Coordinates of C-alpha atoms and ligand atoms in Angstrom, one line a residue:
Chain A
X1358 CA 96.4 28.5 190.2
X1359 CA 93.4 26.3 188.8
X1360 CA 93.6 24.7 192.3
X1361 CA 93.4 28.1 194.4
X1362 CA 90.3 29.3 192.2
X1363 CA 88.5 25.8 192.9
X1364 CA 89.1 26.4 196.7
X1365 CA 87.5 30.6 196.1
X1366 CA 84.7 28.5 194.3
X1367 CA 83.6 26.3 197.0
X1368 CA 84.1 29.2 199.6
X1369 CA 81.5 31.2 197.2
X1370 CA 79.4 28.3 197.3
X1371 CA 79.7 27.7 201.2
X1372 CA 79.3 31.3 202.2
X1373 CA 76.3 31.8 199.2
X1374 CA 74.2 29.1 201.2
X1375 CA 74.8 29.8 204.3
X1376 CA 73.9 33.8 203.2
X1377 CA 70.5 32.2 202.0
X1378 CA 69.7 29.4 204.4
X1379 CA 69.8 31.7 207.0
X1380 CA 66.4 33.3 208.6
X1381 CA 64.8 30.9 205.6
X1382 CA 65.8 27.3 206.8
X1383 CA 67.3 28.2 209.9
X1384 CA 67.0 30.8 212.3
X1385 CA 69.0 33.6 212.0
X1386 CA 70.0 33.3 215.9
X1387 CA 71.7 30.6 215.5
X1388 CA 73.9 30.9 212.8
X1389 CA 73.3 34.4 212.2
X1390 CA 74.8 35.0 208.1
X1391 CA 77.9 36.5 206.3
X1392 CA 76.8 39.9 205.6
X1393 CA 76.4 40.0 209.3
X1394 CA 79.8 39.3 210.8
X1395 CA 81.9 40.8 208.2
X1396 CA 79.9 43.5 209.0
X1397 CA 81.1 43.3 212.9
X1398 CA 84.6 42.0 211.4
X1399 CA 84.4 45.4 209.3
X1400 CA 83.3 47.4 212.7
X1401 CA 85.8 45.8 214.8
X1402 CA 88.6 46.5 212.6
X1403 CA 87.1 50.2 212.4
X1404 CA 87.7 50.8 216.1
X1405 CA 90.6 48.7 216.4
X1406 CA 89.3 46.5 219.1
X1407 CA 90.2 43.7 216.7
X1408 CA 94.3 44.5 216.6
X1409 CA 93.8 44.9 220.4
X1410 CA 92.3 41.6 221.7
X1411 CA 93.9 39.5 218.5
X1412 CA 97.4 41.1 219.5
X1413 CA 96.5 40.1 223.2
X1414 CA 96.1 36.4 222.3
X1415 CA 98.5 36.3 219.7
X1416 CA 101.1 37.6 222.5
X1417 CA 100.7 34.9 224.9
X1418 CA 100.2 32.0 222.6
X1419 CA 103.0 32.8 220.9
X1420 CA 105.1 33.3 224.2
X1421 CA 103.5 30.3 225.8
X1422 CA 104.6 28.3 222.2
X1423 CA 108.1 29.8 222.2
X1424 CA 108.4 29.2 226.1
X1425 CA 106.6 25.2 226.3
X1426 CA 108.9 24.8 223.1
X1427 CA 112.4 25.4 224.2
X1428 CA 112.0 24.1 227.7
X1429 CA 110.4 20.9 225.4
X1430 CA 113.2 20.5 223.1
X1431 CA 115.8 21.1 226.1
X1432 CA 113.7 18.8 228.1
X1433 CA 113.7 16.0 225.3
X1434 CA 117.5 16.6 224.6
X1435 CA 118.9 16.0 227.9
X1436 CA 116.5 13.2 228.9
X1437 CA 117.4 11.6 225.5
X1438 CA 121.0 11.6 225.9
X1439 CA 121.2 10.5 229.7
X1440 CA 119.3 7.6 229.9
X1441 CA 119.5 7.0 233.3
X1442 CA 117.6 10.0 234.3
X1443 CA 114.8 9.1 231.8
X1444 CA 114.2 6.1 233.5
X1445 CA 113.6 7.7 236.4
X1446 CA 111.9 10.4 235.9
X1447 CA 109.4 8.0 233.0
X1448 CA 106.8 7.9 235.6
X1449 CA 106.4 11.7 236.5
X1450 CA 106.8 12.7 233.3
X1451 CA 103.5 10.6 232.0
X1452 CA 101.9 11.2 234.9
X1453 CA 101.5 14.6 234.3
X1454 CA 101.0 14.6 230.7
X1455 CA 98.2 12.5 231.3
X1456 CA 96.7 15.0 233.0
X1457 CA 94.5 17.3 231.2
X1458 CA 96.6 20.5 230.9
X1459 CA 93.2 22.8 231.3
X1460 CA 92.6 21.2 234.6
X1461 CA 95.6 23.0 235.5
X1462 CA 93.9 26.8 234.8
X1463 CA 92.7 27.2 238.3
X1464 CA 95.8 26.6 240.5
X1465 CA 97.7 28.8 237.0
X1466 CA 94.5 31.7 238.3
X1467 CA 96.2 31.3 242.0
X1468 CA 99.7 31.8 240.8
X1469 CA 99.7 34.1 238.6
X1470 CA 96.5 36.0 238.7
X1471 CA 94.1 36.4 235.4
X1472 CA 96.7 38.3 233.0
X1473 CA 98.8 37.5 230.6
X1474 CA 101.2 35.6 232.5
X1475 CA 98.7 33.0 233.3
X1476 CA 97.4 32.3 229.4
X1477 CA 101.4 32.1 228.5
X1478 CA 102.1 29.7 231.4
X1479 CA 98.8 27.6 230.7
X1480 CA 99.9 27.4 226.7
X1481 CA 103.5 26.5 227.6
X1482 CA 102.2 23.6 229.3
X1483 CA 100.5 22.1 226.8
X1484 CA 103.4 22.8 224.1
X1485 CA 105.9 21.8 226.2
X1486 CA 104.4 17.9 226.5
X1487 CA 104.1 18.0 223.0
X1488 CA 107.5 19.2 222.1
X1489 CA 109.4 17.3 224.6
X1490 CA 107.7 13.6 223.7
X1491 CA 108.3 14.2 220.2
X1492 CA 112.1 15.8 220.6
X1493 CA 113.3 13.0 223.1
X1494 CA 111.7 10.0 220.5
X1495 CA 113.7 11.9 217.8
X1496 CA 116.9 11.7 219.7
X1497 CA 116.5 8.6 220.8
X1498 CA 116.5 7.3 217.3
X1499 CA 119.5 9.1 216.1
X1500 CA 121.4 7.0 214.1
X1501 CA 123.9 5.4 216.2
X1502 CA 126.8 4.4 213.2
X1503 CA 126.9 8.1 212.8
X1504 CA 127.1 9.0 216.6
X1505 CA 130.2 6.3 216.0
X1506 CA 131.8 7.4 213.6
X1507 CA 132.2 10.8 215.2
X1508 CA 133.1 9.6 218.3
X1509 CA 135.4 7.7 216.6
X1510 CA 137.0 11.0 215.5
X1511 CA 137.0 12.4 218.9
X1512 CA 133.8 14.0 219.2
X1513 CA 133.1 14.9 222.1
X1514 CA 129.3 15.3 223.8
X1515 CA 128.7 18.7 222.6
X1516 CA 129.8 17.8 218.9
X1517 CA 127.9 15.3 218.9
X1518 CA 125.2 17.3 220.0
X1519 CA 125.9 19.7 217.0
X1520 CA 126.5 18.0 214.6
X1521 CA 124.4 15.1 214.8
X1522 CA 121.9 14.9 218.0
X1523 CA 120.1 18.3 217.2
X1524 CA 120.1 18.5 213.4
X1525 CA 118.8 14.9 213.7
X1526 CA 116.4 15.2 216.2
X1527 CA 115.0 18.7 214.4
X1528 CA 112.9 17.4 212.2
X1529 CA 111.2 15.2 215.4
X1530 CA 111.2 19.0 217.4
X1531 CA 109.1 20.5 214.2
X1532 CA 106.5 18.1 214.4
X1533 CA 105.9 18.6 217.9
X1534 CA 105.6 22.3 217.2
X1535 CA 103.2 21.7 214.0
X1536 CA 100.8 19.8 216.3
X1537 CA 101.7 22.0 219.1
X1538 CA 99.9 25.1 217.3
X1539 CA 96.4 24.0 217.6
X1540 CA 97.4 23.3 221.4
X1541 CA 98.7 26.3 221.7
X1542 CA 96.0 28.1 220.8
X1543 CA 93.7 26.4 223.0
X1544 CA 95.4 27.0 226.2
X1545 CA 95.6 30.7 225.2
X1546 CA 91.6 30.9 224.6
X1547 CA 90.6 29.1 227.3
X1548 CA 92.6 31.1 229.5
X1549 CA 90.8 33.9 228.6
X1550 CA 87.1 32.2 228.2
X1551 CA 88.2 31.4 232.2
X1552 CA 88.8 34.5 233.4
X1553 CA 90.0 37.5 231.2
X1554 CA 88.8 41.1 230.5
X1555 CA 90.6 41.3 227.1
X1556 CA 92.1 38.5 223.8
X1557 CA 89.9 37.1 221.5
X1558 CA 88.5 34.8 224.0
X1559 CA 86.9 37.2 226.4
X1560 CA 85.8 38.6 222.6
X1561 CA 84.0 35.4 222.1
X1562 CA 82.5 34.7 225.4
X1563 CA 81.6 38.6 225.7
X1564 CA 79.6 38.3 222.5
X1565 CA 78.4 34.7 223.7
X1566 CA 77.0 36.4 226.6
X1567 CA 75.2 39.3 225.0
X1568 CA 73.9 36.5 222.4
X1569 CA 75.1 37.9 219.7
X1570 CA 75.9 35.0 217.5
X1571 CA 77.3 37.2 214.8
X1572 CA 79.8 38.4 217.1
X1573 CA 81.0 34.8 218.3
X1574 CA 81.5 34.1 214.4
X1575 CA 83.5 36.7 214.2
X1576 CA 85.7 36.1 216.9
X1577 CA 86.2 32.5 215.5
X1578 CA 87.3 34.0 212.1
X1579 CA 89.8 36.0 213.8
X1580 CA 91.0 32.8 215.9
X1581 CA 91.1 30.9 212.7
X1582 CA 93.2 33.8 211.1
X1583 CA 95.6 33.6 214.1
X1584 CA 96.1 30.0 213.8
X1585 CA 96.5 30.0 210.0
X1586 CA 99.0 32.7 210.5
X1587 CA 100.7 30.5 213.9
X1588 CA 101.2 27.7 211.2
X1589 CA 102.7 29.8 208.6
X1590 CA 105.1 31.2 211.2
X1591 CA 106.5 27.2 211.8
X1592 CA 106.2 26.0 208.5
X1593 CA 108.5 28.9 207.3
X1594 CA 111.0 28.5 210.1
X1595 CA 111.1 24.8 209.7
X1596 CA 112.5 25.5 206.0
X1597 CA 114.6 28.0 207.2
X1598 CA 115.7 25.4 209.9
X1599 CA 116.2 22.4 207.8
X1600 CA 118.2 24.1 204.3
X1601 CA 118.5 19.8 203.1
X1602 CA 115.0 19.3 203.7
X1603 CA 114.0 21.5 201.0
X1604 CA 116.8 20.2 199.0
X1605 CA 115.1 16.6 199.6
X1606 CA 112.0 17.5 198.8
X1607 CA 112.6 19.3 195.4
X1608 CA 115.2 16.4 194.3
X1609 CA 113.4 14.3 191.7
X1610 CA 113.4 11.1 193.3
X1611 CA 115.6 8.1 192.1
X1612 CA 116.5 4.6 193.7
Chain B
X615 CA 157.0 -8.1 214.6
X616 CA 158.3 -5.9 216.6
X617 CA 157.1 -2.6 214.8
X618 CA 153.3 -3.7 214.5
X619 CA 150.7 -1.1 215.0
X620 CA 147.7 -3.3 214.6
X621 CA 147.9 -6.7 216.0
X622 CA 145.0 -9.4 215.9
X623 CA 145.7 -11.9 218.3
X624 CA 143.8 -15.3 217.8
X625 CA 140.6 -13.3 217.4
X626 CA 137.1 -14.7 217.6
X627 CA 133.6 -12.6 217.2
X628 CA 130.0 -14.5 218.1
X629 CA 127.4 -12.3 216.9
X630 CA 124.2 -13.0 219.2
X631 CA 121.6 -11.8 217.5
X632 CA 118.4 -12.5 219.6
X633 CA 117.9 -17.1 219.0
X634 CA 120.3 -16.7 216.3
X635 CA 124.1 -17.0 216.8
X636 CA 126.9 -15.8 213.7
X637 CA 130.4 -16.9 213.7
X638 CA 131.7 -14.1 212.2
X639 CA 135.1 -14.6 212.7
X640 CA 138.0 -17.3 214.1
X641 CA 141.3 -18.4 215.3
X642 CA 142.5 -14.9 213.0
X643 CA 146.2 -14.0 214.0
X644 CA 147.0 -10.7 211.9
X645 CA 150.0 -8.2 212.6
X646 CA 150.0 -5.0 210.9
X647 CA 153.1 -3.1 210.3
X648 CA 153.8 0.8 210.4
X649 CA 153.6 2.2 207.3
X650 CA 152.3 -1.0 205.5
X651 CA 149.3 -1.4 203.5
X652 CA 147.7 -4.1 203.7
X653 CA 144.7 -5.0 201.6
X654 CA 142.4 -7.8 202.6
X655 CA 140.1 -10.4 200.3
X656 CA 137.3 -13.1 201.1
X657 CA 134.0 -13.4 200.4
X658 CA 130.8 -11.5 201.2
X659 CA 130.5 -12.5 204.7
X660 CA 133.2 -13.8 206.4
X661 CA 134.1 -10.6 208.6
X662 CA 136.1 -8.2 206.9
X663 CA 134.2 -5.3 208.0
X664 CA 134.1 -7.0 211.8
X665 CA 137.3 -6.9 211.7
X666 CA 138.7 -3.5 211.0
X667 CA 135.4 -2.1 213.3
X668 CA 137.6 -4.1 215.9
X669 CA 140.8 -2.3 214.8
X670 CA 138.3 1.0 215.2
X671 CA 137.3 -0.4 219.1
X672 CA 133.5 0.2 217.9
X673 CA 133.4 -3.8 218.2
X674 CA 134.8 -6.2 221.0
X675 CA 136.2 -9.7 220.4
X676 CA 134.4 -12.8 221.6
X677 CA 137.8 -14.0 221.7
X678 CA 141.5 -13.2 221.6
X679 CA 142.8 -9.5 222.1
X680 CA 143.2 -6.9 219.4
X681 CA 146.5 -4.4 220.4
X682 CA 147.1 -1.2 218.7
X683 CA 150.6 -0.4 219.6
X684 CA 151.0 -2.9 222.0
X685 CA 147.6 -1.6 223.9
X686 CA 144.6 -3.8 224.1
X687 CA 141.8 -1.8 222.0
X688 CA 139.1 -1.5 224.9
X689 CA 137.5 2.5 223.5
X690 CA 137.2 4.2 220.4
X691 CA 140.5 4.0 219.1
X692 CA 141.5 8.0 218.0
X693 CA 144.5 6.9 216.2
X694 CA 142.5 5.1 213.6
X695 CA 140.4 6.7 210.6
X696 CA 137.8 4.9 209.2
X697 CA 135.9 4.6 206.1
X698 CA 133.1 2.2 206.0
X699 CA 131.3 0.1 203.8
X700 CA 128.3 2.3 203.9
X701 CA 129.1 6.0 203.5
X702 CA 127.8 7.4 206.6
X703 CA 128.0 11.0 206.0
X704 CA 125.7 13.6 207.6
X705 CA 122.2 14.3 205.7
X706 CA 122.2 17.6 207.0
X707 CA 125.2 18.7 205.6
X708 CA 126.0 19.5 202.2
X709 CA 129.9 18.1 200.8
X710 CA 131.8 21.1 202.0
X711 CA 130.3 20.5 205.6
X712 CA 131.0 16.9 205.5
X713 CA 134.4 16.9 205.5
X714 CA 134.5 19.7 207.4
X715 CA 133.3 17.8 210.6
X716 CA 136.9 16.2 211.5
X717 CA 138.6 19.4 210.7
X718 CA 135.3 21.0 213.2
X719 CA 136.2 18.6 216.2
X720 CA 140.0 19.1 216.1
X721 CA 139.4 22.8 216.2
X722 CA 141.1 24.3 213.2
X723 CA 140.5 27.7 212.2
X724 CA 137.8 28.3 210.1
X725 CA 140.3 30.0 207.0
X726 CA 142.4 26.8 207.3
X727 CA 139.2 24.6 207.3
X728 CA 137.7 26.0 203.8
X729 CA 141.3 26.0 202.3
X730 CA 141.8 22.0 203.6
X731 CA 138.4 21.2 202.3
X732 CA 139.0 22.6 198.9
X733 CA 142.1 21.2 198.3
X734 CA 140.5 17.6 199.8
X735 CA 137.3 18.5 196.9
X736 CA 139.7 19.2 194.2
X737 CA 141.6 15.8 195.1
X738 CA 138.8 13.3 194.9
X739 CA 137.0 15.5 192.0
X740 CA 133.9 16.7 193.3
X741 CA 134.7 20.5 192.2
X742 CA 131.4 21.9 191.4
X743 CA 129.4 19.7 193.9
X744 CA 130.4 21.6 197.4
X745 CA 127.2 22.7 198.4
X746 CA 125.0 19.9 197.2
X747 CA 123.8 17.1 200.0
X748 CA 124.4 13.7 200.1
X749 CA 120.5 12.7 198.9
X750 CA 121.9 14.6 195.8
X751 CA 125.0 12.8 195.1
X752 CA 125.5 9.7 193.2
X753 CA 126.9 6.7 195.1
X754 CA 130.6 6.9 194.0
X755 CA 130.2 10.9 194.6
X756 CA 129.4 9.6 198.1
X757 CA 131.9 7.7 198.3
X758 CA 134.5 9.9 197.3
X759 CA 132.9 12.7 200.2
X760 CA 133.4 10.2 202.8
X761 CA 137.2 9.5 201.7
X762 CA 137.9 13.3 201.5
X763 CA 136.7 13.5 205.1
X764 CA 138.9 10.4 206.2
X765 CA 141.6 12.7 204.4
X766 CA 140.8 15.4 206.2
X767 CA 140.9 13.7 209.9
X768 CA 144.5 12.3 208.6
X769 CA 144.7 9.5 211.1
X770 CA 147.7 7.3 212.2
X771 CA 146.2 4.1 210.4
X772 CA 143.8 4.2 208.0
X773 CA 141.2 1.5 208.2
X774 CA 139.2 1.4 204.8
X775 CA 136.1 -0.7 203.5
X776 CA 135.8 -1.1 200.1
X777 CA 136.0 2.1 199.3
X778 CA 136.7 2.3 195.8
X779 CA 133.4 0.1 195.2
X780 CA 131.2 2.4 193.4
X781 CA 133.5 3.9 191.0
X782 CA 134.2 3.7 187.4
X783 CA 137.5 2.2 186.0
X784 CA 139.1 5.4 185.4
X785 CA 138.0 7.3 188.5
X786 CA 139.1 4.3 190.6
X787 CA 142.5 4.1 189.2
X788 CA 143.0 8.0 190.0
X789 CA 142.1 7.1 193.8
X790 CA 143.9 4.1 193.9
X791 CA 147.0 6.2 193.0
X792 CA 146.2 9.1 195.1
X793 CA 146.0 6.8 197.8
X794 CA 148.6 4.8 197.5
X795 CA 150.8 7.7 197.1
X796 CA 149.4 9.6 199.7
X797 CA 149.9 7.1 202.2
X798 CA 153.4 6.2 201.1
X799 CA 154.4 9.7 201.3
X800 CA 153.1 10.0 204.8
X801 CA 153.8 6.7 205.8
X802 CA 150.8 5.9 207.3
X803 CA 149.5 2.4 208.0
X804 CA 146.4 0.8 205.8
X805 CA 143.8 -1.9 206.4
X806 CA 141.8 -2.2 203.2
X807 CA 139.5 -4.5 202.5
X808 CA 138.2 -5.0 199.0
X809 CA 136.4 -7.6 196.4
X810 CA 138.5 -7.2 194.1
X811 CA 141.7 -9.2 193.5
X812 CA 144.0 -6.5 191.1
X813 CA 142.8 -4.1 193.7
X814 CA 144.3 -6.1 196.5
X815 CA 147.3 -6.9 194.4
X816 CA 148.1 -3.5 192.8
X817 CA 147.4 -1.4 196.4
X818 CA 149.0 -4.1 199.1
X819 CA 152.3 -4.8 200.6
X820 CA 150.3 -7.7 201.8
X821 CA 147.1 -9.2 200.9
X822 CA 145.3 -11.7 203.5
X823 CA 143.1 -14.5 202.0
X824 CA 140.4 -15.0 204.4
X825 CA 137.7 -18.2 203.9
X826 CA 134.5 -18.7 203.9
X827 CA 132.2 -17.7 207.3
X828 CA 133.9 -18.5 210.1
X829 CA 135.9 -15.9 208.5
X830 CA 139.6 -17.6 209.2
X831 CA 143.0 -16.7 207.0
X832 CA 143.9 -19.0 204.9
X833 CA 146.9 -17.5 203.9
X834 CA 149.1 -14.1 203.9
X835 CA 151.1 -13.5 200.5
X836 CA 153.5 -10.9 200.4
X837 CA 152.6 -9.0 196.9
X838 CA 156.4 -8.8 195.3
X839 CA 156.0 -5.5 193.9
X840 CA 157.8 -1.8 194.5
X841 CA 156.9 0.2 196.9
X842 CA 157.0 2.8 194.5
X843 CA 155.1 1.1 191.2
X844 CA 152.9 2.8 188.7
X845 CA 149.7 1.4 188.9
X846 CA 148.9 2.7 185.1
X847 CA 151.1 0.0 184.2
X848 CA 150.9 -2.9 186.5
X849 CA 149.2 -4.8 183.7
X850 CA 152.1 -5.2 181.8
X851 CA 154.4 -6.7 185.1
X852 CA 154.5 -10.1 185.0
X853 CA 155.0 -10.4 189.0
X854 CA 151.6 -8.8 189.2
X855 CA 150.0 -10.8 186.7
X856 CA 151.2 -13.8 188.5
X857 CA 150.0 -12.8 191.6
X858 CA 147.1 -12.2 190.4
X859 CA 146.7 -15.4 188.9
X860 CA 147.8 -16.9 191.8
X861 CA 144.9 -15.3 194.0
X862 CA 142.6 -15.8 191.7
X863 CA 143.6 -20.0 192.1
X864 CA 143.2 -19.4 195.4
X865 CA 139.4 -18.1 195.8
X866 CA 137.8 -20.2 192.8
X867 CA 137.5 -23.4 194.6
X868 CA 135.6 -21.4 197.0
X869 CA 133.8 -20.4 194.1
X870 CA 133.6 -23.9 193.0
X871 CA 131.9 -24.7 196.1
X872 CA 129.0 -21.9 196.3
X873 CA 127.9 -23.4 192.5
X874 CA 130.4 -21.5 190.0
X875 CA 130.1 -24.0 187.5
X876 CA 131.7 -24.1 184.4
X877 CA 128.9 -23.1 181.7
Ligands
ATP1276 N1 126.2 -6.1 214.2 C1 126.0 -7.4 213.9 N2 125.1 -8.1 214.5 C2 124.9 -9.4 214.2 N3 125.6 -10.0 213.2 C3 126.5 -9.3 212.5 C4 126.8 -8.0 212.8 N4 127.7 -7.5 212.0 C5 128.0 -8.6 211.2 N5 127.3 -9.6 211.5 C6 127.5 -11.0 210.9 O1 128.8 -11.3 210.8 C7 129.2 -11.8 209.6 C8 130.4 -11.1 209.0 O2 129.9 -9.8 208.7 P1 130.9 -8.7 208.0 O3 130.1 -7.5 207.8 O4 132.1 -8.6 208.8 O5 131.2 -9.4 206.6 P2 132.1 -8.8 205.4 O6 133.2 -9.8 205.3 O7 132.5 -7.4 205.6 O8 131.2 -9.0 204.2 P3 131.0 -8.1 202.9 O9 132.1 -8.4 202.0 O10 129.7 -8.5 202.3 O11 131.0 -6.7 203.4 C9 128.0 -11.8 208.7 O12 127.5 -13.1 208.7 C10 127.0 -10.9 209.4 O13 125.7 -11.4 209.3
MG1277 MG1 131.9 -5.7 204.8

């Protein structure tokens, strides 16, 4: 409680100053001031052009996040178990992830045109890599006495998948997805700062363009908004996911 | 000899650990009969544990061949149960789910799982504690999880490292007699290794003496009591008290020799 009305204190403070260094200290056309864009936030949410772009982006970054995430975790899962084949395919795999994902926008344009499809594909991308590296290092340090004991009970692959792979490996998979929201929201905006007529990118490079600096604010509340409510999303399906994690974390701890 | 389920023939294990090589085990020569229990003593190190994971086929002789029904152990060896030093049980699953797992692979149906696991809960005394993880469980709670799941796979032979450890006198004499009956009844074969000696005495048919690391056996004494005894009043036997005496000769020049001097 005490903490929550230090953090409204500094965000007084931080919006006050801003509110009066602006047009005084610095001009107003760069950082225009906070009257100003809740003003357009106000407007926006008015004529509903807010929902509509916010709902756009939200859309494919959470497609692009649910689609770069199970092909990730699949991905890391197989790879992790057959080591053979992660051998081989080592090489490809870094290759590409060493590639800068947004360099892959333009041949995404020629595929699949400048809609949706495109920002989802672009975002799954860069999830995906994020997922899968940290799904496969979390199976491949399953702990092997307990793959042995159930083997030793005559469990077979997909048991031990079950029962010890996955639930193992989970908490790997969440941490992908944790630093995977950020990412996810990248390739979703600058999908639509590429080429888009609509999502809170185009917002932002629309308003960029009329230099409307108030606007652009705006438009990076709203992304921050999205992202905050992105990493609620995970953080809530994570305890849903993980019932002892929460049981760890409230024990009192002993040794 | 003829009936023996587990037989150690002249087995040897080099552990080589990177520059570092452990003789865990030597020259060890060990038949196990069906139906007998068998309880095994030496000192911290000498490779108890090595042993029965070799009974288990998670570990393969340097040396020698280890037969379970006359078949070289080569695999995971199904026909064995075992419950190891450390606890092993799965983080993510609360006490209920634990033992649940064997009953899981061997695809019973879920009413006869629940009913199983309760009845394996009731019998080690963890009522009350069904849906609590292992983080939240003492060590001898633990403990107790992990031998209601070996219960619950019922194997042929049960292989079983020190697991009555972490529990208090009263508790551990309740196992002991749940186990001992339990495996009587069923007539199922035991490996049991444990620290200490009225343990080995009051449980076994047998009781193998192994030395110091190279683990070898210095001797195999056949424990002169009934099949059938009550363990609640062992004390007053004299044949255990003898054997336990006797044991008890037997490991303290060993003690003697890692500085138990008399004070
Ligand atoms: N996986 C392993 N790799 C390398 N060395 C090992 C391994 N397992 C056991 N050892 C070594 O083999 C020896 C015997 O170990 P083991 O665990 O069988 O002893 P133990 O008789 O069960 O001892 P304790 O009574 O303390 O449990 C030890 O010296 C140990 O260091
Ligand atoms: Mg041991």
């Amino acid at each position: 409680m005490r903490l929550n009305a230090l953090r409204l204190l500094l965000l007084i403070v931080i919006v006050a100053s801003w509110e009066l260094v602006s047009g005084r200290v610095i001009s107003e056309f760069f950082i225009s001031r906070p009257s100003v864009i809740v003003g357009i936030l106000r407007e926006w949410t008015v004529n509903g052009s807010i929902l509509f772009h916010a709902g756009i982006t939200a859309g494919e970054a959470f497609s692009g996040f649910l689609l770069g995430g199970l092909a990730g975790m699949t991905v890391g899962i197989v790879l992790g178990r057959a080591r053979l084949l992660a051998d081989v395919v080592d090489p490809f795999i870094m290759a590409f992830y060493s590639l800068p994902k947004i360099a892959l926008a333009p041949l995404f344009i020629l595929w699949f045109g400048i809609g949706m499809d495109m920002k989802i594909v672009l975002t799954g991308t860069v999830v995906f890599f994020l997922v899968f590296l940290n799904t496969y290092t979390g199976v491949r340090n399953v702990s092997r006495e307990l793959v042995a004991i159930l083997s030793l009970m005559g469990a077979r692959e997909w048991h031990l998948l079950a029962k010890v792979v996955i639930p193992s490996a989970v908490t790997w998979v969440f941490a992908g997805l944790r630093i995977s929201v950020p990412y996810a929201l990248i390739g979703a905006i600058v999908g639509e700062l590429i080429a888009s007529n609509r999502g809170l990118g185009f917002l932002l490079a629309d308003a960029a363009g009329q230099f409307d600096t108030g606007g652009v604010f705006a438009a990076l509340i709203a992304i921050m908004l999205l992202a905050f409510l992105l990493n609620t999303a995970v953080k809530y399906t994570e305890r849903k996911a993980m019932p002892w994690k929460s049981a760890d974390e409230t024990r009192e701890v002993t040794i | 000899m003829s009936s023996a389920v587990v037989e150690f023939e002249n087995i040897g294990k080099l552990f080589e650990a990177g520059r570092q090589a452990v003789r865990a085990v030597e020259h060890v020569d060990l038949g196990v009969h069906d139906g007998e229990f068998v309880t095994i003593v030496g000192p911290s190190g000498c490779g108890k544990s090595t042993l029965l994971n070799m009974a288990a086929g998670l570990l393969q002789p340097t040396e020698g061949t280890v037969r379970y029904r006359g078949v070289p152990v080569t695999a995971y060896n199904h026909a064995t149960g075992y419950m190891t030093q450390n606890d092993h049980l799965l983080p993510w699953r609360d006490v209920v789910g634990n033992i649940a797992v064997p009953l899981e692979i061997k695809r019973f149906p879920r009413a006869s799982i629940r009913e199983r696991v309760q009845a394996l809960i009731d019998l080690v005394g963890l009522t009350g504690f069904e849906r609590s993880y292992p983080a939240q469980l003492s060590g001898g709670m633990r403990k107790r999880t992990a031998l209601a799941r070996l219960l619950a796979y019922d194997p042929e032979t049960f292989l079983m490292d020190e697991p009555f450890a972490a529990l208090d006198a009263q508790l551990r004499v309740n196992m002991q007699i749940e186990v001992r009956r339990l495996c009587r009844r069923l007539n199922k074969t035991v490996l049991f290794v444990t620290h200490d000696l009225d343990e080995a005495v009051a449980l076994g048919d047998r009781c193998v003496v192994f030395s110091p690391r190279p683990g070898t056996i210095r001797k195999i004494v056949d424990i002169p009591l009934a099949p059938t005894r009550d363990l609640l009043r062992l004390r007053h036997d004299p044949a255990y008290v003898a054997m336990t005496a006797e044991l008890w000769d037997m490991i303290a020049p060993s003690l003697a020799a890692t500085g138990g001097e008399p004070v």
